[in-house]
CSV table of C-alpha atoms in Angstrom, one decimal:
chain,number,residue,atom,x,y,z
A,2,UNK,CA,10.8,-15.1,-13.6
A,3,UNK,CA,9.7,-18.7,-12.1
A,4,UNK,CA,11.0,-20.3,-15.3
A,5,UNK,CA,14.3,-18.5,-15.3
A,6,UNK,CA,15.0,-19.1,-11.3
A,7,UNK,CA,13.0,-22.5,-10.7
A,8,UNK,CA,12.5,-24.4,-13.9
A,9,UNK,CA,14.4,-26.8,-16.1
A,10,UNK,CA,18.0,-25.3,-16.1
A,11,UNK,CA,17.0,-22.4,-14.4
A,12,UNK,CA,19.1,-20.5,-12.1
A,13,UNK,CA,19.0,-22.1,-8.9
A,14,UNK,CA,18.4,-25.7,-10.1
A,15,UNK,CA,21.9,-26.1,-11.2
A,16,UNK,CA,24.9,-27.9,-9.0
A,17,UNK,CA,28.1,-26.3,-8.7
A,18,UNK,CA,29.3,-23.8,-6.2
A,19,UNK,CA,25.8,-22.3,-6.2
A,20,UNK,CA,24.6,-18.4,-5.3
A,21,UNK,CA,27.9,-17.9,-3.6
A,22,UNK,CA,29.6,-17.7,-7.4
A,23,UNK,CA,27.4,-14.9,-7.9
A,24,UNK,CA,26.6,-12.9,-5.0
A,25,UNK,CA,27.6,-12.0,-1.1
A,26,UNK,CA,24.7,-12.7,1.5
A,27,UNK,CA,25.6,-12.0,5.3
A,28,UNK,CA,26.2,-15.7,5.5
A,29,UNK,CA,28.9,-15.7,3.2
A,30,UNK,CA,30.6,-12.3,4.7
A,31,UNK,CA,30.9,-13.5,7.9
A,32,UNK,CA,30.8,-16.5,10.4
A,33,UNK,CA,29.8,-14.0,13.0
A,34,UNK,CA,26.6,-14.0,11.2
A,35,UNK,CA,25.7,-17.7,11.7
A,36,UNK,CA,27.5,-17.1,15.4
A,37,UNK,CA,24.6,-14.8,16.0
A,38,UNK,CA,21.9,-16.4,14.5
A,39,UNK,CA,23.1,-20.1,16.9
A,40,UNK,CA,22.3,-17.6,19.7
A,41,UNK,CA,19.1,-16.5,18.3
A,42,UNK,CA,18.5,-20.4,18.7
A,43,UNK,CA,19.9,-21.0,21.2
A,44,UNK,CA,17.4,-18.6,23.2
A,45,UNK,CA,14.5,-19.4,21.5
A,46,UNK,CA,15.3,-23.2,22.9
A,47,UNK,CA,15.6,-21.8,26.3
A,48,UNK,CA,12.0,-20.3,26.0
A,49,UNK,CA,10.6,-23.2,24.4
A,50,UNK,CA,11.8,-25.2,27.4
A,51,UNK,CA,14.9,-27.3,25.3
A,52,UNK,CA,12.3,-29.9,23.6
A,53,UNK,CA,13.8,-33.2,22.7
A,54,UNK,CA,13.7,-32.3,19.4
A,55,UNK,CA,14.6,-28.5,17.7
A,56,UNK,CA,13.7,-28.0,14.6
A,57,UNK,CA,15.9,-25.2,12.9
A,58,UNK,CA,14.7,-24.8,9.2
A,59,UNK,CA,16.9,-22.8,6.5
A,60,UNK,CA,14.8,-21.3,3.8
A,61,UNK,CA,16.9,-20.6,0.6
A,62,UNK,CA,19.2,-22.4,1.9
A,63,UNK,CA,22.1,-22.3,-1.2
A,64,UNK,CA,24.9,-24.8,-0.7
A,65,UNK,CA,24.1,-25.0,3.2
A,66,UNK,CA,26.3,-22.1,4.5
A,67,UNK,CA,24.4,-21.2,7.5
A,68,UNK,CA,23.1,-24.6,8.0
A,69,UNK,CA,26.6,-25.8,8.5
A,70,UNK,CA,27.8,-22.2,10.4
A,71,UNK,CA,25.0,-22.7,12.8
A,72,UNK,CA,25.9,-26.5,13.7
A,73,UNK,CA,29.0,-25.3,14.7
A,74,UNK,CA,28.2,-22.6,17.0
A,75,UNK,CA,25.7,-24.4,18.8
A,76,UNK,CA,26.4,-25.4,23.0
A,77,UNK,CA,27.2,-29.4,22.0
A,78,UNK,CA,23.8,-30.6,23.9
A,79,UNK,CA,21.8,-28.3,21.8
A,80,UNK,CA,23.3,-29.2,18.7
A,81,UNK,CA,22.2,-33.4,19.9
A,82,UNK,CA,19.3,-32.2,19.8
A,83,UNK,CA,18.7,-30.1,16.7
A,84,UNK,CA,16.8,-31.4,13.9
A,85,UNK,CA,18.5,-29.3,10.6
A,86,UNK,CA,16.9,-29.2,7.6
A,87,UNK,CA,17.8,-26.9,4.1
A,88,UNK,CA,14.7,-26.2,2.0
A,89,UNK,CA,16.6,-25.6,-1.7
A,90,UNK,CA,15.6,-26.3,-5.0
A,91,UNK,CA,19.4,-27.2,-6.1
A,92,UNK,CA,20.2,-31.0,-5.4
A,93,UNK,CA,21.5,-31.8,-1.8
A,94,UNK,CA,25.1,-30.8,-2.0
A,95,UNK,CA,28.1,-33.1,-1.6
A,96,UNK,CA,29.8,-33.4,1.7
A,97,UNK,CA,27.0,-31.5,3.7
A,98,UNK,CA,26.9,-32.6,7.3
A,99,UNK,CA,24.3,-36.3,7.6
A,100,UNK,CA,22.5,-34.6,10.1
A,101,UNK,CA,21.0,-32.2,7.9
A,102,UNK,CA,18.3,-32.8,6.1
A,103,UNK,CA,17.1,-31.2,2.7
A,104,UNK,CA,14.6,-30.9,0.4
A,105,UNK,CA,12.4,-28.8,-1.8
A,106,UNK,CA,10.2,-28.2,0.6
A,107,UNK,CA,8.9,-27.1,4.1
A,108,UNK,CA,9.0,-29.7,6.4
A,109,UNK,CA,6.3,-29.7,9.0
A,110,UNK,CA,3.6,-29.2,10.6
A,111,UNK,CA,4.3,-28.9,13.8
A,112,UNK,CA,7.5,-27.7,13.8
A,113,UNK,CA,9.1,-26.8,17.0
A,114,UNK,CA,12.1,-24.1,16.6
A,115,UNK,CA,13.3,-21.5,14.0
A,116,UNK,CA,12.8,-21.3,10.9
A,117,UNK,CA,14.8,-18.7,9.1
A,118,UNK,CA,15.2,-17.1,5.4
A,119,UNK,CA,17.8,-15.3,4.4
A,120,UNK,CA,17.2,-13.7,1.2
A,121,UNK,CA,14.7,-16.2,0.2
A,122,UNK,CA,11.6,-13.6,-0.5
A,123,UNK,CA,13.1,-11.5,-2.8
A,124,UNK,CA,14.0,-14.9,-5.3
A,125,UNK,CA,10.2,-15.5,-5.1
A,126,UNK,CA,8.9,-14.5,-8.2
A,127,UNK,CA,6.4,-10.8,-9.0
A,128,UNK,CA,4.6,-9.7,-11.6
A,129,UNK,CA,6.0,-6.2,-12.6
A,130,UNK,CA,3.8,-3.7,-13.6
A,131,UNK,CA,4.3,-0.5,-15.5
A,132,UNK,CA,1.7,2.6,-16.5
A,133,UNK,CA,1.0,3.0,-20.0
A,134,UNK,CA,0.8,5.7,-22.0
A,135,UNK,CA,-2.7,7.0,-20.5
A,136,UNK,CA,-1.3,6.4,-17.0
A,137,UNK,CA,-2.6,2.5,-16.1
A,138,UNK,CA,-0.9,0.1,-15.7
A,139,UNK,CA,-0.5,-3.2,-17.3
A,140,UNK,CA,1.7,-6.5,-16.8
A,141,UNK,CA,5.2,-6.1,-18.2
A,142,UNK,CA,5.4,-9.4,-20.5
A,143,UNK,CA,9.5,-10.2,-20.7
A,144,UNK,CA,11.1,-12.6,-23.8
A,145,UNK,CA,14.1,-14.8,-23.3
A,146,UNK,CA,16.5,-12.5,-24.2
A,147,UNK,CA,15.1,-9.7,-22.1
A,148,UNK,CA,12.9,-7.5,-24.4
A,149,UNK,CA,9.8,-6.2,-22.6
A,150,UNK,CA,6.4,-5.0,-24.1
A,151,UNK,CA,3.5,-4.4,-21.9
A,152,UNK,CA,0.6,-7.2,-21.9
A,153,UNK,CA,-2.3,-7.5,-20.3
A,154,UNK,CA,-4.4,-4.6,-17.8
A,155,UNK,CA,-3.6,-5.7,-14.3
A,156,UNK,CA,-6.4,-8.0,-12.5
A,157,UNK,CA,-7.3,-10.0,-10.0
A,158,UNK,CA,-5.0,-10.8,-6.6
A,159,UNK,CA,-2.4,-8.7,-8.4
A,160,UNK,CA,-4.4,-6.0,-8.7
A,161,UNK,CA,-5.5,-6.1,-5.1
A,162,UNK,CA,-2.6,-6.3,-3.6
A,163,UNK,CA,-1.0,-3.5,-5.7
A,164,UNK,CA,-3.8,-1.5,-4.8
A,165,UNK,CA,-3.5,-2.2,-0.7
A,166,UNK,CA,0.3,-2.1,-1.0
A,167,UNK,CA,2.2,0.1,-3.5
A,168,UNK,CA,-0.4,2.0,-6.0
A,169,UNK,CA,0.5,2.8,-9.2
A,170,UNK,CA,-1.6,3.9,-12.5
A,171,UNK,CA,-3.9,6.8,-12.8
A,172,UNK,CA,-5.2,6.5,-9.6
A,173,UNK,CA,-1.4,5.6,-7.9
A,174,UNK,CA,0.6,7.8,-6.0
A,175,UNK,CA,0.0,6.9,-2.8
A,176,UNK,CA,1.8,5.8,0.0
A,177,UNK,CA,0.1,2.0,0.5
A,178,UNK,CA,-0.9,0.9,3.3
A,179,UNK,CA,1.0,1.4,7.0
A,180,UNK,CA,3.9,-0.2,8.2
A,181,UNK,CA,7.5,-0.4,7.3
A,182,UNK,CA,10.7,-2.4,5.7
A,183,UNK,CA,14.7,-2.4,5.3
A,184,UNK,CA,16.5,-0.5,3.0
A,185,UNK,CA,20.3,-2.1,1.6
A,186,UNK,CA,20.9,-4.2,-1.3
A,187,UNK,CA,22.6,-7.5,-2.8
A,188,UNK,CA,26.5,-7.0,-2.1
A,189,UNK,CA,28.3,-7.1,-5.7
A,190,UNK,CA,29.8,-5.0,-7.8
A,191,UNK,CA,28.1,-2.3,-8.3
A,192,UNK,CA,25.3,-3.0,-6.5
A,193,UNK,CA,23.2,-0.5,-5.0
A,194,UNK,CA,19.4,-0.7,-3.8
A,195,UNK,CA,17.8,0.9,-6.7
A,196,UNK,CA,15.5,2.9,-4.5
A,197,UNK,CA,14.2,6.1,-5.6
A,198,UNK,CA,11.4,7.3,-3.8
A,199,UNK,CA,7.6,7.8,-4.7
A,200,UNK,CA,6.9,11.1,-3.7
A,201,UNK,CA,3.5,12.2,-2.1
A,202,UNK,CA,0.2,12.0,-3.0
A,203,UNK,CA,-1.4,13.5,-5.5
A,204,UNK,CA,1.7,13.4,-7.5
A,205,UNK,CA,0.8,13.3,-11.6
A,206,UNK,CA,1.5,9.7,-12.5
A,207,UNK,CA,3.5,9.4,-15.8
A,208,UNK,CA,4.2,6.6,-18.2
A,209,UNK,CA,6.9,4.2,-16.9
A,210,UNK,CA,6.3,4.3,-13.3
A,211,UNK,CA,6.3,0.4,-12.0
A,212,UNK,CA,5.7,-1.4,-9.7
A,213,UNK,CA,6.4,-5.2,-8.6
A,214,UNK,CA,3.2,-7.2,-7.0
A,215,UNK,CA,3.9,-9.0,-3.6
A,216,UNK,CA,0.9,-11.0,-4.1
A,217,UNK,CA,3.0,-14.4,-4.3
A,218,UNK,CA,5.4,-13.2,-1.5
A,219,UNK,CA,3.0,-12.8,0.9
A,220,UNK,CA,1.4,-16.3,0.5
A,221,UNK,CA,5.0,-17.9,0.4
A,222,UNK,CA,5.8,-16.5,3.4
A,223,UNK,CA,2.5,-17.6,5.0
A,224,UNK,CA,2.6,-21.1,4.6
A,225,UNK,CA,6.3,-20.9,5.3
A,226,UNK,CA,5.5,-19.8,9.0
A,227,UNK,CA,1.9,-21.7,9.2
A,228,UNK,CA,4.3,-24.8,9.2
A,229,UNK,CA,5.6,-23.6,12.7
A,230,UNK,CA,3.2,-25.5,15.6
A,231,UNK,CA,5.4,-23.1,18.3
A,232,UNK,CA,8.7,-21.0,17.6
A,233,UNK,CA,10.0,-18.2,15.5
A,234,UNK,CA,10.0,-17.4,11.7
A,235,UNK,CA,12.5,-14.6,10.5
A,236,UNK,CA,12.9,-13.3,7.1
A,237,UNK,CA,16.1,-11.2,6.4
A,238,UNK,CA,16.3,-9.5,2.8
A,239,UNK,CA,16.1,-6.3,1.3
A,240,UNK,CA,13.1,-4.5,1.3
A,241,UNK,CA,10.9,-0.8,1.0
A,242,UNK,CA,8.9,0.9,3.1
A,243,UNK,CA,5.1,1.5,2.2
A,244,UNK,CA,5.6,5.2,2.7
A,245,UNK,CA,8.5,5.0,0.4
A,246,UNK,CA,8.0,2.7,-2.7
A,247,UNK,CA,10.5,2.9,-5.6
A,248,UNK,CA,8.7,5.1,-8.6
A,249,UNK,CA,10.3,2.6,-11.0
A,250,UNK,CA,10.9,-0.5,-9.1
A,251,UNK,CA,13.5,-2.8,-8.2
A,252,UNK,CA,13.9,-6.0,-9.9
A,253,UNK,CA,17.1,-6.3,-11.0
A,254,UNK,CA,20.0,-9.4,-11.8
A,255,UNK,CA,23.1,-10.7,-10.6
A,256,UNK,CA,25.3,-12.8,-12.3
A,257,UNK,CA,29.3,-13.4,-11.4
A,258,UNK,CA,29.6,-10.9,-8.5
A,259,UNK,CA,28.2,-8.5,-10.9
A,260,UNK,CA,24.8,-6.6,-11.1
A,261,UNK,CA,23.7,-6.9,-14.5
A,262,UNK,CA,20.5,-6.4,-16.3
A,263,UNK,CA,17.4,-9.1,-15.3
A,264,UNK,CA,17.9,-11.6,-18.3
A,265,UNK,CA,15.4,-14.3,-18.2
A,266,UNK,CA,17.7,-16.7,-19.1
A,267,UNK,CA,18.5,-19.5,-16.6
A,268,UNK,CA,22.2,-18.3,-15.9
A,269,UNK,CA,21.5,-15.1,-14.3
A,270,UNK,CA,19.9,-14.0,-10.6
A,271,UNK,CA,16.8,-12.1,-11.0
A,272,UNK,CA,15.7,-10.3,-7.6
A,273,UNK,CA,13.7,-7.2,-6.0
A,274,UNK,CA,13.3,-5.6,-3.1
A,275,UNK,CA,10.9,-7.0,-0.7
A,276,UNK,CA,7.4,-5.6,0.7
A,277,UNK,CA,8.0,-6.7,4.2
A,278,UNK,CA,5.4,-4.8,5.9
A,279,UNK,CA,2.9,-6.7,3.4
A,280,UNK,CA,4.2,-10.1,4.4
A,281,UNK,CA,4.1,-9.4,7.9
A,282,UNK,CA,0.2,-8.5,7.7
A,283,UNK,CA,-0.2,-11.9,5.9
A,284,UNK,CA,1.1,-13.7,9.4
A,285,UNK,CA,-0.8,-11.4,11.6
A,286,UNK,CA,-3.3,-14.0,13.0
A,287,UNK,CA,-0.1,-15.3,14.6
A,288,UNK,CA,0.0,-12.2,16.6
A,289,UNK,CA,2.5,-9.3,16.4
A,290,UNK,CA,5.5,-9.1,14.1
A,291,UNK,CA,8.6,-7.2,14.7
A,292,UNK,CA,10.4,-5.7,11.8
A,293,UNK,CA,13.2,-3.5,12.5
A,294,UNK,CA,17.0,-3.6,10.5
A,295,UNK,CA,19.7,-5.9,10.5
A,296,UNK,CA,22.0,-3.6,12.6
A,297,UNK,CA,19.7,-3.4,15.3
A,298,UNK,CA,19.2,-7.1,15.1
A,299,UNK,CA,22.5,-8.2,15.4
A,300,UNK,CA,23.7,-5.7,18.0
A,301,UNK,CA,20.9,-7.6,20.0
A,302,UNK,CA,22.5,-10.7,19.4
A,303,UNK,CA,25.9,-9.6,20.2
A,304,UNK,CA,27.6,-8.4,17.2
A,305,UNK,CA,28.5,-5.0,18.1
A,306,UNK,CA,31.7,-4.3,16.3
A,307,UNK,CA,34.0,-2.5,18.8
A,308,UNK,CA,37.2,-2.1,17.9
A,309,UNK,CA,39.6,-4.1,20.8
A,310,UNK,CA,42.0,-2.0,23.1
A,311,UNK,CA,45.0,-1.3,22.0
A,312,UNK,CA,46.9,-2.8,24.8
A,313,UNK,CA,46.0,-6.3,23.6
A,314,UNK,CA,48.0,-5.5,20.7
A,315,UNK,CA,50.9,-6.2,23.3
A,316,UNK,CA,50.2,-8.8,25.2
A,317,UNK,CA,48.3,-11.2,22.7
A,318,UNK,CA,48.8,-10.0,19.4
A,319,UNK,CA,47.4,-13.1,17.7
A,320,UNK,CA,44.5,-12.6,19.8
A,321,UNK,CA,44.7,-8.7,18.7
A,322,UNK,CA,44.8,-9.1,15.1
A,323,UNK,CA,41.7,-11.4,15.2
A,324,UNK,CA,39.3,-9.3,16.9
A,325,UNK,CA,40.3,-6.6,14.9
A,326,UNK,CA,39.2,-9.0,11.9
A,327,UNK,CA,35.9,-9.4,13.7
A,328,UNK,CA,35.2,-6.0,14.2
A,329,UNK,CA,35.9,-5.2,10.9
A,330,UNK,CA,33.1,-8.5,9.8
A,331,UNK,CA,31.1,-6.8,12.2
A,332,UNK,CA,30.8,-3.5,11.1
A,333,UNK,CA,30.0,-4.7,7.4
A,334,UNK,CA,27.2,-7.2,8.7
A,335,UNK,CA,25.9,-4.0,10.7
A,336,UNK,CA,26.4,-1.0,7.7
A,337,UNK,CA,23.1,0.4,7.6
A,338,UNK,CA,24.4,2.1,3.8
A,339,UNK,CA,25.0,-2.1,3.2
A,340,UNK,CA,23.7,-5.1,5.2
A,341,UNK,CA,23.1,-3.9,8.0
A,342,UNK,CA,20.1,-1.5,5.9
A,343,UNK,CA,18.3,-5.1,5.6
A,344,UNK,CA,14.7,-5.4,6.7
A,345,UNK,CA,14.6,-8.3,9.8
A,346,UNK,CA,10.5,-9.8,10.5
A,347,UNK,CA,10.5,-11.7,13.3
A,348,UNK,CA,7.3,-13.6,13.9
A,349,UNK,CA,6.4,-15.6,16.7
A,350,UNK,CA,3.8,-18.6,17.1
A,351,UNK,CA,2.8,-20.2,20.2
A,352,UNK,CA,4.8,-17.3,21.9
A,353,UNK,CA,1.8,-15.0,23.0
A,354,UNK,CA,2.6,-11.1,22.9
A,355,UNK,CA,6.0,-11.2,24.0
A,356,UNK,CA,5.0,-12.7,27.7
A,357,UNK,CA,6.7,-15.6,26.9
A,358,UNK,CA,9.9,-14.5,25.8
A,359,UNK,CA,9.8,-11.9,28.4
A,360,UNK,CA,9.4,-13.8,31.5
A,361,UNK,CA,12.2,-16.4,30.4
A,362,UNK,CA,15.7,-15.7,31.8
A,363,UNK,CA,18.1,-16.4,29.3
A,364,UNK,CA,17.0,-14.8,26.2
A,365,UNK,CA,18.1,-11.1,26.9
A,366,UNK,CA,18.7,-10.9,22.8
A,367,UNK,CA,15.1,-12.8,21.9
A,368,UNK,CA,13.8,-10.6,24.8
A,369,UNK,CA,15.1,-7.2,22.8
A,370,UNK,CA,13.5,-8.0,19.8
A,371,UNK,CA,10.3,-9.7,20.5
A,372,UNK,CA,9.8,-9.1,24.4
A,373,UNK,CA,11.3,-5.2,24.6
A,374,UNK,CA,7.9,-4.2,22.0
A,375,UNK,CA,5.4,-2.4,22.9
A,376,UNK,CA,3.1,-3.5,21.0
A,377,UNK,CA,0.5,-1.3,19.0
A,378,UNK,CA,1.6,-0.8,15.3
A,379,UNK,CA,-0.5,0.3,11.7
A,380,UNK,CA,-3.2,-2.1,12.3
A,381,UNK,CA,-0.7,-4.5,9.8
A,382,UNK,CA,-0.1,-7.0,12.9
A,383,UNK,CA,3.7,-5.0,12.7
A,384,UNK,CA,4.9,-2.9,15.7
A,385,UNK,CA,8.3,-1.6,16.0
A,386,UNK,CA,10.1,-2.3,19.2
A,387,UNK,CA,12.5,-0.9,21.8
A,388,UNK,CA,16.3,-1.1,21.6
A,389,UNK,CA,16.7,-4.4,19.3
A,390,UNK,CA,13.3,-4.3,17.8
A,391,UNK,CA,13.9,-0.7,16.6
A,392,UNK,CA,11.2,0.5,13.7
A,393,UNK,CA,12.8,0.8,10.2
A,394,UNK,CA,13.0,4.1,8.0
């Protein structure tokens, strides 16, 4: 999978029109998206006191949509003062704003600001396992052209982390540990979030069941946010819950707007469904995380989706037929059967409990989502919160 995605000629190495050509992220459905995550910014500035210099970060950052979506939105003093930077493997693209700059990897330490990734975890490559015929379950070894055989028994950090998170084999069929993650899916044709649940425990494991190792994930995501010296690191994607892992797993491929079968090839997408709850426990010395879904997220960030009264269809219908063209952006960003079913983790450093964000006027969205908590959670540093931070199922 790292070959096919990351190495010579793979997948997201290549120029061109990028992950766009092939699949729909919230970025690309909607500016409203970028809109809201500007604010997001925006009030995280105000809490951090508007340093000289605001970092905003873009993890996954494709042809530098939201990069460039977010620039725009920003109040123009903010904006002076934001330092912009896309992490991508792909070359820089051509005619991307000067003042954002881009790389391979994440800048820092230190940083000061945001850093958000939007469906960058579920790009980072797993191990998949599957059970055998007597029930265990061993590394699913995958040629080329996409023929699979089973390989080695599963070891090691992989083994570990299956066992914490999502077990599987003869002694599987479990829930994991606590905690909780977003539903939804890629948006193509076709796509759907291949989610079938485990069942309880106890349940007779049978040949086939799999399972995909977040092992990786989790460390990404770690040194993504231990790059952050005081701010807020968010991951948006589509993920599982511990209490309800897929029997047969998710990983899957997109190619052309299409969801096709996960070719190892170079010219195809290969993605799963992300463990959030596990990468949220591997931040936790931070301090609490808040996952909750995308709908909740945005609604605290002002993307609510009304419709606009009629009457303005009469005295301003320009004005009419465009916020009827919002709300209807709106209410796809906030579908919880599509995007709006995405798993949000918000993790703050240098922010304390929520004190911080809660004693700041000025942040009432930041506030919801970090600050309107109430702490506690499944001893996985996760907690579900209160009106924007609202717990996932």
């Amino acid at each position: 999978m790292d070959t096919a995605l990351y190495g010579p000629g793979g997948f997201y190495r290549s120029a061109g029109p990028g992950p766009a050509a092939h699949f729909r992220t919230s970025v690309h459905a909607s500016p409203l998206y970028a809109r809201a995550v500007a604010r997001l910014l925006t009030e995280l500035d105000t809490v951090l006191g508007a340093p000289a210099a605001l970092d905003f970060v873009d993890v996954g950052a494709g042809r530098g949509e939201l990069l460039t979506g977010v620039l725009a939105a920003l109040p123009p003093g903010t904006a002076a003062r934001l330092r912009p930077y896309g992490v991508e493997r792909a070359p820089r693209p051509d005619g991307l704003d000067w003042r954002i700059g881009w790389g391979e990897e994440v800048p820092g330490p230190g940083l000061t600001g945001l850093l958000f990734a939007n469906e960058w975890l579920d790009n980072v490559p797993v191990d998949v396992v599957e059970t055998d015929a007597d029930g265990v379950p061993r590394i699913v070894l995958v040629a080329p052209d996409g023929s699979e055989r089973l390989g080695e028994l599963v070891s090691g950090a992989d083994a570990e982390w299956l066992a914490r998170w999502w077990p599987v084999g003869e002694h599987g069929g479990g829930t994991g540990a606590g905690g909780c993650a977003g539903a939804g899916g890629r948006s193509g044709e076709g796509a759907g979030s291949g989610a079938v649940g485990r069942g309880e425990p106890g349940v007779r494991v049978e040949p086939g069941m799999r399972a995909e190792s977040g092992a990786g994930r989790d460390a990404a995501w770690a040194a993504a946010v231990s790059r952050l010296g005081r701010g807020l690191a968010v991951a948006v994607d589509y993920a599982h819950c511990a209490h309800a892992r897929p029997a047969f797993g998710t990983l899957t491929g997109f190619r052309a707007g299409r969801e096709v079968a996960p070719v190892p090839d170079g010219t195809t997408d290969l993605t799963a469904h992300v463990a959030l709850d596990a990468c949220a426990a591997a931040t936790a010395h931070h301090g609490p995380a808040t996952l909750t879904r995308q709908r909740e997220a945005l609604r605290a960030l002002g993307v609510a989706g009304s419709r606009p009264p009629l009457s303005l269809a009469s005295t301003d219908p320009t004005a009419y037929v465009r916020a009827l063209a919002e709300a209807g952006e709106a209410a796809e960003l906030t579908d919880p059967a599509g995007l709006g079913g995405f798993g949000w983790l918000l993790q703050g450093v240098g922010l304390g409990a929520g004190e911080v964000v809660r004693e700041t006027p000025g942040a009432p969205g930041l506030t919801a989502l970090l600050g309107g908590a109430s702490g506690g959670g499944d001893g996985d540093g996760s907690r579900g919160g209160d009106g924007g931070g609202a717990p996932l199922g």
